Every structure is written in structure tokens, then in C-alpha cells.
Amino acid sequence: MSAATPTAGITPYAPRIRARRGLSVGFMVIALLAITASMLMLGALIVEIAVDGAARLFTDGSATVQEVRGETLIDLPTPENMNWLAWAMPVAILLPFLGLRVVRSLIADIPALAERAIGFATTLPVAVFVHILYVRFESAYYIEYAKAIGVDGASGNIFQLFAEASGFQFVRLIVAGLILPLGIIAAGWFWSNRLRRPSLLLPAIATAAWVVYLFLDPFFLSSYPSRLPAQAGLFSAITGTLYMMVITAAVAFPLGVGAAIYLEEYARRNWFSRMIQVNISNLAGVPSIIYGLLGLQVFVRVLEFERSVLAGACTMALLVMPIIIVSAQEALRTVPPSMREAAYAVGATRWQVIRFHVLPYAFGGMLTGNILAMSRAIGETAPLIAIGALTFIAFLADSPTDDFTVMPIQVFNWVTRPQSGFHEIAASGIIVLMLVLLVMNAAAIVMRQRTRTDW
Amino acid sequence: MARNFFTVMRSSAPTRTASPASNQTPSGQVTAPPPNMKQDAAAGVGVHLDPNLEAVRHDFTEEVETALQLRNVSAFYGSFQAIDKMTMPIPRNRVTALIGPSGCGKSTLLRCFNRMNDLIPGARIEGEIEFEGRNLIDPNVDAVEVRRRIGMVFQKPNPFPKSIYENVAFGARINGYSGDMDRLVEDSLRRAALWDEVKDELDKSGLALSGGQQQRLCIARAIAVQPEIILMDEPASALDPVATLKIEDLMRELAEEYTIVVVTHNMQQAGRVSDYTAFLLAGEERVGRLVEFGPTQDIFTNPIDQRTEDYITGRYG
Amino acid sequence: MAARTPDGPQQDTVRSLLAELWRDRLQPSRSGSGRETPAGRLIHGALFVTATLSAFVTIGIVLVLIFETVEFFREVPFIDFFGSTKWSALFAEKQFGVWALVWGTGMIALIGLAVAIPLGLMAAVFLSEYSPPRLRAIVKPILEILAGVPTVVFGYFALLSISPVIRDIFGQDVGIYNALSAGIVVGLMIVPIIASLSEDAMRAVPRSLREGAYALGSTRMEVSLRVVLPAAFSGVVASIILAFSRAVGETMAVTIAGGGNPQFGVGPLEAVQTMTAMIVQLSLGDTPTTSIEFKVLFAVAMTLFVLTLGMNFIAQWVSHRFREEYE
């Protein structure tokens, strides 16, 4: 033992606890400030985009008539009955929920079936009411529209107007007229099933969608690119994106999930599967532009797809495949081994085990991964530029071998132009792009939560 | 500084006189369990004892200072109550063992002593733990200071992924030690009976040592900040018998300078190393309560409560 | 059971049939885990093909890049590419000094790291050590969404939001295209990578280490910075390398905001051009596939590929090699 026992006499410690505590708290505050500041910065940027881009997406209530490529396009004024309708809608949607709540508080222990019945009984009339209101409103709108463009709409027959309406307006008529009532019914269903969160989410989304829809200016979304910022639109980019996404998902999902199943369920742990695994994680780190060059040489030149939707979708499928594989593998790993063993124990073959026990369990997770992969693909620009997707597409792709453009390429094109008018519509394009991404991410999150089963 | 003493005299009135702490007068004489436990238990511990205390206490005549005095300590994790109203002293410079079956709140109680429970979200403590005249549980008392003065050794050895030297010096560094660091490290390692084994490889990672060595390194690490009390949470449960013996020897040695509270599963260990023993038991709602407290010898040879006897004779498992 | 199924001639027939069936089924299989039907084997084969597809993608990338790169070096000497700092691929007098592009790439990536490392690490430490679980449950998905924002959007931020601020600060003679604004948004882009991966690494540090440090009287910051961070060091370094690799490969934001000025040695307030931006620039024009401009595109891409691949390998190696093994 050393002679000096540390406990003897005054200890040479100076813990300065107050100072250190202050430092610790200060550190937390700084970290919190840094995080908040960066979030605020991003928030400010988003607000800036929203302010810049909103002008083209929403009507300001004034009627404008534009001559575009020989067609007369009319921006109708907001009908008078629209405003009260917009604000009455959230109330109308929330009423049945409140009603059910009151019933619940009055009668304890309602039987499940009765509760469901009450849920429906209260939501159904509201949904019907909404639909009737909508049709009345829309027919009034279209009578105005018909008068303005000189179609004989005096009869006010909505079916005739359907016939006259252009493609986009037709879709708008159908979708908005159906989605909202159906959304309300679905909300009622969720509510009566005691799934509280979706039941609040759905009316909120339905209301927001309704308000957005009422104020939305269809012009930007239904026009083709133009040399003049005031006439340029996102129509061909939206349809191109949709087209490409469908093909990308159709190619990438089976391939990625197949690879994941092989790696998780079939492959033995040897050098080969390790090599594939390392390879996949490296592919995830390859810059996207390099995939573009691969697509350029393989799909565009060797396979002669030309600069088509198909070439773009195949390139994109290769790009997102590592994401799909990895997330599908994770989903497969969550399947408890006891489930496989139970299935094997009753004599199922390996494929039967996978098909009937493993896949159904892991499918939700796989789908989530697929949605996230698609949301990555929607935002990717560089590889499509490399394979030569065009920006000035004044037609819609009819077949997978047609030329195409997508939303981010259109945005890129507008951002890089010097005129500030183009910068504004770039912001509008970004809003549309981000909304699509937001919806996809929300869907992925909801799906992840709903498919999570605890065993 | 107000020091608390408990002097327990046979059938004498409760006293609170300050007695010299240095002389340990072993008396050994244990009275027979009184027929009315509550009264006598209350009388035995004197002023500190809550009259509602249900736990049994042995009378003993050894005069010891208290290092910690618990009064009605309860602990909760969220809505779950882990321990209920424990009142007992922790004698200074002695080894006190907390024994009891799994889930009786031994570790929870131990973690109350240096406010480690603060780190668990939703955990809270009620009651009073008096340490040098202050209530440890008081939110105004700084947990960081408490932990510096009441060190802890954990069930599984948890050396930092740093060199042996840095492991020992860590606590001293953060606490602003201004003395000779090399000497402190050597001294601490010597006290932890590890110096001879590692003196030539102080730069080696602490994780490279064997399990028993790692645990002694953790003890050295705790000693280096010069605490007054060392809490040990089943320090030998992850070790082999030889390493366990070494740790036990170490505990006996350290008791000369430090107050040691050890949680153990192992009855033989409690019998070998501890001077005092507290037996804890969880009731039906899984709330831990103190059943019996007293000198180890008495608890083991002459338990008052039936449940203690059952446990000691192995009927609880 | 026996009472309900008395033995009879019919039962015997069934039994022998079953025995036949089982004998067939109980043949030892080669795969070792159950017999596979022909259909099962077909599925097995198909799945195997999908799994090997990823290997073919890698091989495809390497082949495509090598093919045109070799073509390029047939026309342009090696030394002119790697030994020169002058780039003028689109002028009459062509020079292909890749260092001019590496300079721009490196500068933007380093500015990005300078932004992202403090922010990302602070966020990681905060989320892993300080944050109550509820706040963490909110912030983490926000980080994920941030990581999913398309890079063109960041390009818009850089050009139309950040660049004007930089010009307000450093004077109007700073160009609207500059490396600083591109670097800042690249930094914002890689913050989620550093924050998320570092946080994972820090949360993987066993709880017992934290408790050991707290029991010695450490404050939260001392535990975070002196115990947890060093213990998670390999994961943190790996996350930074991966983020750097992402910054190097980042394309759209730097194309939009960086300007098209491939020059070696320019400062952060001037326009630069990265390797990726050069590839975009050459792709946007109608470059004939036989021209030297088309081939140099692949030589640049090859350089980029090797750089990012190397960094990814280093990151993997670091996180495996220097990981502390806890029991």
C-alpha cells in the first residue's frame, strides 16, 4: 500500500459540479438550438417555395381567358357558393364523429356491431349530402364554363357537360366527387372500429383535399411545357412520372423481393451470399448519375429502347433495387423462426412455407420498402438526364417506347432558366412533387405501423 | 456535520448519544427475539425508527455510525411500485448485504442510494435517505455529486473501451483531480488487488482483461474517485469461483476504509463477507418490503421472521 | 382413437399406400432441408437469378465504364487526364485535366462536411443521449423525410434562397453561382446520414457503459462526449465517410448551384464544376457517341465510381475493424 491514503486530509479533488452541470446543460441547449435552427431554416425555405409556387397552383378568384396554341382556356372566377361550402365541409365531416362520441359517452358498453351501425348511420347521410352538394356545385361551375367557351350548356345537364369536359376536368369531376364521400365513409368505418388515429387523420386529409381542390387552378397541372412561363404546365411531366413509376415498380419489386427471398430463405451462408450482400450495400452507395450512364449504354444503345419511358424505368429500377432488397430482407428477418418451424413441422415444402407463411407476414414491410424506394425514384433526376430524357414534351406518352419527361427534370429545367417567371413555376412544380412524396411517405409510415404485429 | 448514530442497547431506552466511531466494540450478545416484535423493534432502533415499521430488527450492541439512514423509502417505475417504505440504517465501515429472492427490489434499493434510478424515465423515489445530514433523494441535492461520493460496481463488469490506465483515471479526471495521477492509478489498482497483474500493461484495453480482472478494474475505477460508500450489485455473479473469492476478499479489505453495500443472490457469499444483512421480500403485488435487518450472524443463525428462515434454509429458491 | 378406426382391409390398403408415399418422400434430399418439387426447384432457380442480378449490375457498371474509358485513353494520354489541372472539353482546344473537376467536387464536399459534421453529430448526441423518447420519435422520422427530399429541391434552395443571402453577406460581386451555396445545401442533404447512422452507433453502446460512467459522478455531457462518443467512434467515422461519399456523388444541387466553371484552385465564393455536374452538362448537350466529349464523360464517371466505391469500402472496413466487441 502506498503511504498516502487518499481519504486522509483534504482531498485534491475539485469537482466543480455546478460548472460541469452548467456546461452539460449548455451543451444540450446549443445542440437543441442547432437542431432547431436548421429545422427552422428548412421550414423557412419550404415556406418560401410555398409562397413562390402557390400563385400558379391556386386561383386568385379572377377570371382569365388565355389563348394557348389556338385553344381558349378559361380560368373561372370562384363561384360565390364556394366559400361557405369550403368552411362548412370540415364541420359537416366532424359532426358524425362528435355525434358518435356523444352516444358513446351516454351509453357505456355499446355492442361492437351496434357501434359500427351507429358509425355508419351517422356518416352515411353526411357522405350523401356532401356528394349532392358537390354535384350541384360542380354543375353550376360547368354551366359557367360551358357558357364561357361557347358550348351549349344552357340545359345544365351535367352528363352533357361530362361529355364536353376535357380529360383532366373529367377526372377531376369523377375523382373529387367520389373520393370525398368515400373518404368520409371510410373515416366512419375506422372510427366505429375504434381506430382513433386514422379516424382523425382521414377527415383531416379529406377536408384538406377538399379545400385544396376548391381553390386549385387546373391550368398548371393540365398544360404542357411552354416557352412562356405563364403558359407552361406540368401535365406531361406528371403523366410521365406516373407512367415511369408504374413500370419501375413492376420491374423492381419482383426482382428485389425475389433477391431478398433468395438471400434470406435459400442462400447458405457462404462466400457467394456474402459477396452478393456486400455488393448490394455497395450498389446502394454508387452515385445515381453512374446508373444513368449504365442505362444509357445498356438500355438506350445496346437494347435500343431509345430515350423512352421503358429505358428510364429500367434504369430507375436498377437504381432502387438495393433499397427494395435491403428493406425486404429486413421484413423477412422479422418473421419469427418459430413460424417457419411450425410450418415445416406439418410437412410443408420450403416454397409452401415461404408462400403461405413467410410472405404474408412480411408483405407489409416489403410494400413499405417499395413505397420508400419509389419515393426515391420519383425525386431522382440525374440518371434520367444521363439517358437523355427530354424536357420539352408537348404530348402524352402512349406506349412505353415514347419519349417522356418527369417532374424533377421539368423542375430542373425551369430552375436553370434565367427568367424569374420560370423560377416561380419551378416552385409550383416542387410543391406538387413534395406533396406526392409526402403522401407516399405518410402511406409508408401508416403501413409500417399497421402491419407491425407483436408476437 | 450532523452524524447519526444508532446505539442499540439491550432493553434500554432509545439513545441518540454521539459515541466515538473509531472503536468498534464487538459485543456479540444477541437477545432473544422479543415476543412483541413491533414494540421492541421500535424500541431497539430508537428515534430513527418509524413506529409503523413492520420489519423485524435484531438488537445488537455494537456501536456503529450510520453511513446512510433510510426512512420510508419507496420506489416506483411509472405506476409500478418496486419497493415499499423501507426503513433501515447502513452502518459505516461495514459490509451490509441485501439479500432476497429475484424481483424483491434489492437492486432497485441499491440504485436509490446513488440516484441511478434518475436515469430511468418514469422512475421516482419517495421517503428519505439521510447521508451526512442531507436527504439524498431531495431533488436539490445534485445527483452527480451523490454519485461521486457513493460509487457503484455493477453486476457485469463494464470497463470503458479505453486503456486500463484511462479506465482508472477517468473518474478522477472528470472530477478535477489535481494530485499525482500515476500515483492515484497505482494506488487504486493496488487496493483493488489488480496492480501486480497489470502493472506492465497499463496501456492495454480494459476489455482485454479476464472477467474477474475486469470486475476488479471496475472496483479500482470506483475507488479512484474516493467515494465514501461503494455499492456493489451482485459483483461476482458473472464470475467464476476463483475470481469470486478474490472479489470477496477484496470486499473485506475495502470495508476497513469504505462503507460497502452489496446485493447478492448467493447466501453463502452474504454469510462470508457481510457484517449486516437485510432480507427483502416481495409480496403478492410484487412490491418489495424489508423483512428483517440485523447482524449477519444473527440473521443466519437465529432469524426471527419465519420467512427469513425459510429463505435462508433454501425454501424459497 | 383406436376405437374409432378399427383395423380392416380398407385401412390396410390406405396404410400401404401411405407407406409408399412416405417412403418416397423420406428419401434423403441433397439440399438437406426438405425435398424440393420440380416447381420448387424452378422457383429456387428463378430466385437465384434475381439475386445474382445485383452482381450483374455491378459488372455492367464496371464494363460500361471501362469500355468507354479505354476508348478515351486511346485518344488522350493518361498523363493529360490525371496530370493536368486544366479542363476545357467543350472548347476547340480540348484539355482534359480531371483535377479541375476534382477540385470543385472536393471543395463542395468539404464545405458540405463542415456544415454537416457539427450539425449531424450534435443531432446524433442529442437524440441518443439527451432527448426524451417522445421527442426522438418525432425528430427521427423528420430526419428520414429530410433524407428523401429530391436533390433538385435542394438545388432550388441553393440557387434562389441561399445564394442571395451569401451575396448579401459577402458583397454583390460574388456570383449567383458559387461553391459555398452548393456546399451548404449538400451539407444539409448529408446531415440525416451522419445524424442517423451516428445515432445508431451511439445507441448500440451498451447501457452498462453509461451507467458505469454515471456512477463515477459524470454529468450527461461527460458521459456523452467522453464515454459514448469514443465507444461509438468507428460507427461515427463510418457515417462521416459515407456522407462524404454521398456528397461527392451528389449531382443535381451542385449542377444547379455550383455553376459551370471547371477551374483548379478557385475559392469557395467562385463558381466551380464538379465531376457529376460535368457529366450532366455533357449529357444535356447532343453529344455524338463517337466524339471525345462522350468518351471523357465515362472517364470522369470512372474516376467518380472508383472514388465513391473506395470510400464506401473504407467506411465498411472502419466500422468492422474498429468496432469494440462487447459481451
Short mmCIF file of N, CA and C in Angstrom, two decimals, chain C residues 185-280:
data_model
loop_
_atom_site.label_atom_id
_atom_site.label_comp_id
_atom_site.label_asym_id
_atom_site.label_seq_id
_atom_site.Cartn_x
_atom_site.Cartn_y
_atom_site.Cartn_z
N VAL C 185 -25.95 23.46 -49.13
CA VAL C 185 -27.10 22.56 -49.29
C VAL C 185 -26.67 21.10 -49.33
N VAL C 186 -25.48 20.84 -49.90
CA VAL C 186 -25.00 19.46 -49.86
C VAL C 186 -24.84 19.04 -48.40
N GLY C 187 -24.36 19.98 -47.58
CA GLY C 187 -24.23 19.70 -46.16
C GLY C 187 -25.58 19.36 -45.53
N LEU C 188 -26.59 20.19 -45.86
CA LEU C 188 -27.92 19.92 -45.31
C LEU C 188 -28.41 18.55 -45.76
N MET C 189 -28.05 18.20 -47.00
CA MET C 189 -28.50 16.92 -47.53
C MET C 189 -27.90 15.74 -46.79
N ILE C 190 -26.64 15.88 -46.36
CA ILE C 190 -25.99 14.72 -45.73
C ILE C 190 -26.10 14.73 -44.21
N VAL C 191 -26.68 15.79 -43.65
CA VAL C 191 -26.92 15.79 -42.19
C VAL C 191 -27.69 14.55 -41.75
N PRO C 192 -28.78 14.18 -42.44
CA PRO C 192 -29.52 13.00 -41.98
C PRO C 192 -28.67 11.73 -41.97
N ILE C 193 -27.76 11.61 -42.94
CA ILE C 193 -26.93 10.39 -42.97
C ILE C 193 -26.07 10.32 -41.71
N ILE C 194 -25.36 11.45 -41.45
CA ILE C 194 -24.47 11.45 -40.29
C ILE C 194 -25.29 11.29 -39.01
N ALA C 195 -26.37 12.05 -38.90
CA ALA C 195 -27.15 12.01 -37.66
C ALA C 195 -27.71 10.62 -37.43
N SER C 196 -28.29 10.06 -38.47
CA SER C 196 -28.99 8.80 -38.30
C SER C 196 -28.02 7.65 -38.02
N LEU C 197 -26.96 7.55 -38.83
CA LEU C 197 -26.02 6.43 -38.65
C LEU C 197 -25.23 6.58 -37.36
N SER C 198 -24.82 7.82 -37.03
CA SER C 198 -24.07 8.01 -35.78
C SER C 198 -24.95 7.70 -34.58
N GLU C 199 -26.21 8.10 -34.69
CA GLU C 199 -27.12 7.83 -33.57
C GLU C 199 -27.29 6.34 -33.38
N ASP C 200 -27.40 5.61 -34.50
CA ASP C 200 -27.50 4.15 -34.39
C ASP C 200 -26.27 3.60 -33.68
N ALA C 201 -25.09 4.10 -34.08
CA ALA C 201 -23.85 3.60 -33.48
C ALA C 201 -23.81 3.93 -31.99
N MET C 202 -24.29 5.13 -31.64
CA MET C 202 -24.21 5.52 -30.23
C MET C 202 -25.21 4.76 -29.38
N ARG C 203 -26.35 4.47 -29.97
CA ARG C 203 -27.32 3.71 -29.19
C ARG C 203 -26.91 2.26 -29.04
N ALA C 204 -26.02 1.81 -29.92
CA ALA C 204 -25.54 0.44 -29.80
C ALA C 204 -24.53 0.29 -28.66
N VAL C 205 -24.03 1.42 -28.13
CA VAL C 205 -23.12 1.35 -26.99
C VAL C 205 -23.92 0.84 -25.79
N PRO C 206 -23.40 -0.20 -25.13
CA PRO C 206 -24.22 -0.81 -24.07
C PRO C 206 -24.55 0.18 -22.96
N ARG C 207 -25.73 -0.01 -22.41
CA ARG C 207 -26.20 0.84 -21.33
C ARG C 207 -25.29 0.78 -20.12
N SER C 208 -24.68 -0.40 -19.94
CA SER C 208 -23.84 -0.57 -18.75
C SER C 208 -22.65 0.40 -18.75
N LEU C 209 -22.14 0.73 -19.95
CA LEU C 209 -21.02 1.68 -20.00
C LEU C 209 -21.47 3.04 -19.51
N ARG C 210 -22.65 3.45 -19.95
CA ARG C 210 -23.16 4.74 -19.50
C ARG C 210 -23.33 4.72 -17.98
N GLU C 211 -23.92 3.64 -17.48
CA GLU C 211 -24.15 3.56 -16.04
C GLU C 211 -22.84 3.63 -15.29
N GLY C 212 -21.82 2.91 -15.82
CA GLY C 212 -20.52 2.94 -15.17
C GLY C 212 -19.99 4.35 -15.07
N ALA C 213 -20.16 5.12 -16.14
CA ALA C 213 -19.66 6.49 -16.12
C ALA C 213 -20.49 7.37 -15.19
N TYR C 214 -21.81 7.19 -15.23
CA TYR C 214 -22.64 7.99 -14.32
C TYR C 214 -22.29 7.68 -12.87
N ALA C 215 -22.01 6.42 -12.59
CA ALA C 215 -21.73 6.03 -11.21
C ALA C 215 -20.45 6.64 -10.69
N LEU C 216 -19.60 7.14 -11.60
CA LEU C 216 -18.38 7.82 -11.15
C LEU C 216 -18.62 9.31 -10.97
N GLY C 217 -19.84 9.74 -11.14
CA GLY C 217 -20.14 11.16 -10.96
C GLY C 217 -19.93 11.98 -12.20
N SER C 218 -20.27 11.40 -13.38
CA SER C 218 -20.15 12.17 -14.62
C SER C 218 -21.44 12.91 -14.89
N THR C 219 -21.32 14.06 -15.52
CA THR C 219 -22.51 14.73 -16.00
C THR C 219 -22.90 14.09 -17.32
N ARG C 220 -24.08 14.45 -17.79
CA ARG C 220 -24.57 13.86 -19.03
C ARG C 220 -23.64 14.14 -20.20
N MET C 221 -23.11 15.36 -20.25
CA MET C 221 -22.23 15.71 -21.35
C MET C 221 -20.95 14.89 -21.29
N GLU C 222 -20.43 14.71 -20.06
CA GLU C 222 -19.20 13.92 -19.94
C GLU C 222 -19.43 12.48 -20.37
N VAL C 223 -20.58 11.95 -20.01
CA VAL C 223 -20.90 10.59 -20.47
C VAL C 223 -21.00 10.56 -21.99
N SER C 224 -21.69 11.56 -22.55
CA SER C 224 -21.89 11.56 -24.00
C SER C 224 -20.58 11.69 -24.75
N LEU C 225 -19.81 12.70 -24.38
CA LEU C 225 -18.65 13.04 -25.18
C LEU C 225 -17.41 12.22 -24.83
N ARG C 226 -17.30 11.75 -23.58
CA ARG C 226 -16.05 11.10 -23.19
C ARG C 226 -16.18 9.60 -23.09
N VAL C 227 -17.39 9.10 -23.05
CA VAL C 227 -17.55 7.64 -23.00
C VAL C 227 -18.29 7.12 -24.23
N VAL C 228 -19.49 7.66 -24.48
CA VAL C 228 -20.31 7.09 -25.56
C VAL C 228 -19.71 7.40 -26.92
N LEU C 229 -19.35 8.65 -27.14
CA LEU C 229 -18.82 9.02 -28.45
C LEU C 229 -17.55 8.24 -28.80
N PRO C 230 -16.56 8.18 -27.89
CA PRO C 230 -15.38 7.36 -28.21
C PRO C 230 -15.73 5.89 -28.44
N ALA C 231 -16.69 5.37 -27.66
CA ALA C 231 -17.03 3.96 -27.83
C ALA C 231 -17.70 3.71 -29.16
N ALA C 232 -18.41 4.72 -29.67
CA ALA C 232 -19.10 4.55 -30.95
C ALA C 232 -18.28 5.12 -32.10
N PHE C 233 -16.99 5.34 -31.84
CA PHE C 233 -16.19 6.10 -32.78
C PHE C 233 -16.18 5.50 -34.18
N SER C 234 -16.06 4.17 -34.25
CA SER C 234 -15.96 3.56 -35.58
C SER C 234 -17.23 3.82 -36.38
N GLY C 235 -18.37 3.70 -35.73
CA GLY C 235 -19.63 3.94 -36.44
C GLY C 235 -19.76 5.39 -36.87
N VAL C 236 -19.29 6.30 -36.01
CA VAL C 236 -19.37 7.71 -36.34
C VAL C 236 -18.48 8.03 -37.54
N VAL C 237 -17.25 7.49 -37.51
CA VAL C 237 -16.33 7.74 -38.62
C VAL C 237 -16.91 7.15 -39.90
N ALA C 238 -17.45 5.95 -39.81
CA ALA C 238 -18.03 5.33 -40.99
C ALA C 238 -19.17 6.18 -41.55
N SER C 239 -19.98 6.73 -40.66
CA SER C 239 -21.09 7.55 -41.15
C SER C 239 -20.57 8.80 -41.85
N ILE C 240 -19.47 9.36 -41.32
CA ILE C 240 -18.93 10.56 -41.96
C ILE C 240 -18.36 10.23 -43.33
N ILE C 241 -17.67 9.08 -43.42
CA ILE C 241 -17.11 8.70 -44.72
C ILE C 241 -18.23 8.46 -45.73
N LEU C 242 -19.28 7.76 -45.28
CA LEU C 242 -20.40 7.51 -46.18
C LEU C 242 -21.03 8.82 -46.64
N ALA C 243 -21.17 9.76 -45.69
CA ALA C 243 -21.75 11.05 -46.03
C ALA C 243 -20.86 11.78 -47.04
N PHE C 244 -19.55 11.66 -46.85
CA PHE C 244 -18.62 12.30 -47.79
C PHE C 244 -18.79 11.69 -49.17
N SER C 245 -18.93 10.37 -49.19
CA SER C 245 -19.12 9.69 -50.46
C SER C 245 -20.41 10.16 -51.14
N ARG C 246 -21.46 10.32 -50.34
CA ARG C 246 -22.71 10.84 -50.90
C ARG C 246 -22.52 12.25 -51.46
N ALA C 247 -21.77 13.07 -50.71
CA ALA C 247 -21.54 14.45 -51.14
C ALA C 247 -20.77 14.48 -52.46
N VAL C 248 -19.81 13.56 -52.59
CA VAL C 248 -19.01 13.52 -53.82
C VAL C 248 -19.89 13.10 -54.99
N GLY C 249 -20.80 12.17 -54.75
CA GLY C 249 -21.64 11.68 -55.83
C GLY C 249 -22.86 12.51 -56.10
N GLU C 250 -23.11 13.51 -55.25
CA GLU C 250 -24.30 14.34 -55.38
C GLU C 250 -24.25 15.11 -56.71
N THR C 251 -25.39 15.16 -57.38
CA THR C 251 -25.38 15.68 -58.75
C THR C 251 -26.22 16.95 -58.94
N MET C 252 -27.51 16.85 -58.68
CA MET C 252 -28.39 17.92 -59.18
C MET C 252 -28.15 19.26 -58.49
N ALA C 253 -28.05 19.24 -57.16
CA ALA C 253 -27.88 20.51 -56.46
C ALA C 253 -26.60 21.22 -56.90
N VAL C 254 -25.52 20.46 -57.07
CA VAL C 254 -24.27 21.11 -57.45
C VAL C 254 -24.30 21.53 -58.91
N THR C 255 -25.08 20.83 -59.72
CA THR C 255 -25.21 21.27 -61.11
C THR C 255 -25.96 22.59 -61.18
N ILE C 256 -27.03 22.68 -60.39
CA ILE C 256 -27.86 23.88 -60.43
C ILE C 256 -27.13 25.07 -59.82
N ALA C 257 -26.50 24.85 -58.65
CA ALA C 257 -25.99 26.00 -57.90
C ALA C 257 -24.49 26.21 -58.02
N GLY C 258 -23.77 25.20 -58.49
CA GLY C 258 -22.31 25.32 -58.48
C GLY C 258 -21.75 26.14 -59.63
N GLY C 259 -22.55 26.30 -60.69
CA GLY C 259 -22.02 26.97 -61.86
C GLY C 259 -21.20 26.01 -62.70
N GLY C 260 -20.79 26.44 -63.86
CA GLY C 260 -20.07 25.53 -64.74
C GLY C 260 -18.67 26.01 -65.03
N ASN C 261 -17.88 26.07 -63.97
CA ASN C 261 -16.55 26.67 -64.12
C ASN C 261 -15.48 25.70 -63.65
N PRO C 262 -15.06 24.77 -64.51
CA PRO C 262 -14.07 23.78 -64.08
C PRO C 262 -12.68 24.40 -63.99
N GLN C 263 -12.34 24.89 -62.82
CA GLN C 263 -11.02 25.52 -62.68
C GLN C 263 -10.37 25.04 -61.40
N PHE C 264 -9.11 24.74 -61.50
CA PHE C 264 -8.36 24.31 -60.33
C PHE C 264 -7.95 25.52 -59.52
N GLY C 265 -8.14 25.46 -58.21
CA GLY C 265 -7.60 26.50 -57.34
C GLY C 265 -8.50 27.69 -57.10
N VAL C 266 -9.76 27.65 -57.57
CA VAL C 266 -10.63 28.79 -57.28
C VAL C 266 -11.16 28.68 -55.86
N GLY C 267 -11.63 29.82 -55.35
CA GLY C 267 -12.08 29.85 -53.95
C GLY C 267 -13.53 29.44 -53.80
N PRO C 268 -13.98 29.35 -52.55
CA PRO C 268 -15.35 28.88 -52.30
C PRO C 268 -16.42 29.87 -52.73
N LEU C 269 -16.06 31.14 -52.98
CA LEU C 269 -17.08 32.09 -53.38
C LEU C 269 -17.20 32.20 -54.89
N GLU C 270 -16.43 31.35 -55.59
CA GLU C 270 -16.50 31.40 -57.04
C GLU C 270 -17.22 30.17 -57.57
N ALA C 271 -17.60 30.29 -58.84
CA ALA C 271 -18.27 29.15 -59.46
C ALA C 271 -17.26 28.03 -59.68
N VAL C 272 -17.72 26.80 -59.52
CA VAL C 272 -16.86 25.64 -59.76
C VAL C 272 -17.67 24.65 -60.59
N GLN C 273 -17.03 23.55 -60.95
CA GLN C 273 -17.80 22.47 -61.57
C GLN C 273 -17.32 21.15 -61.00
N THR C 274 -18.27 20.33 -60.59
CA THR C 274 -17.90 19.03 -60.04
C THR C 274 -17.90 18.00 -61.16
N MET C 275 -17.39 16.82 -60.83
CA MET C 275 -17.39 15.74 -61.81
C MET C 275 -18.80 15.42 -62.26
N THR C 276 -19.72 15.34 -61.26
CA THR C 276 -21.09 14.99 -61.61
C THR C 276 -21.73 16.07 -62.48
N ALA C 277 -21.47 17.32 -62.15
CA ALA C 277 -22.06 18.41 -62.93
C ALA C 277 -21.54 18.38 -64.35
N MET C 278 -20.26 18.01 -64.49
CA MET C 278 -19.69 17.90 -65.84
C MET C 278 -20.42 16.81 -66.63
N ILE C 279 -20.69 15.70 -65.97
CA ILE C 279 -21.39 14.61 -66.67
C ILE C 279 -22.77 15.09 -67.12
N VAL C 280 -23.47 15.82 -66.23
CA VAL C 280 -24.79 16.33 -66.60
C VAL C 280 -24.67 17.30 -67.77
#
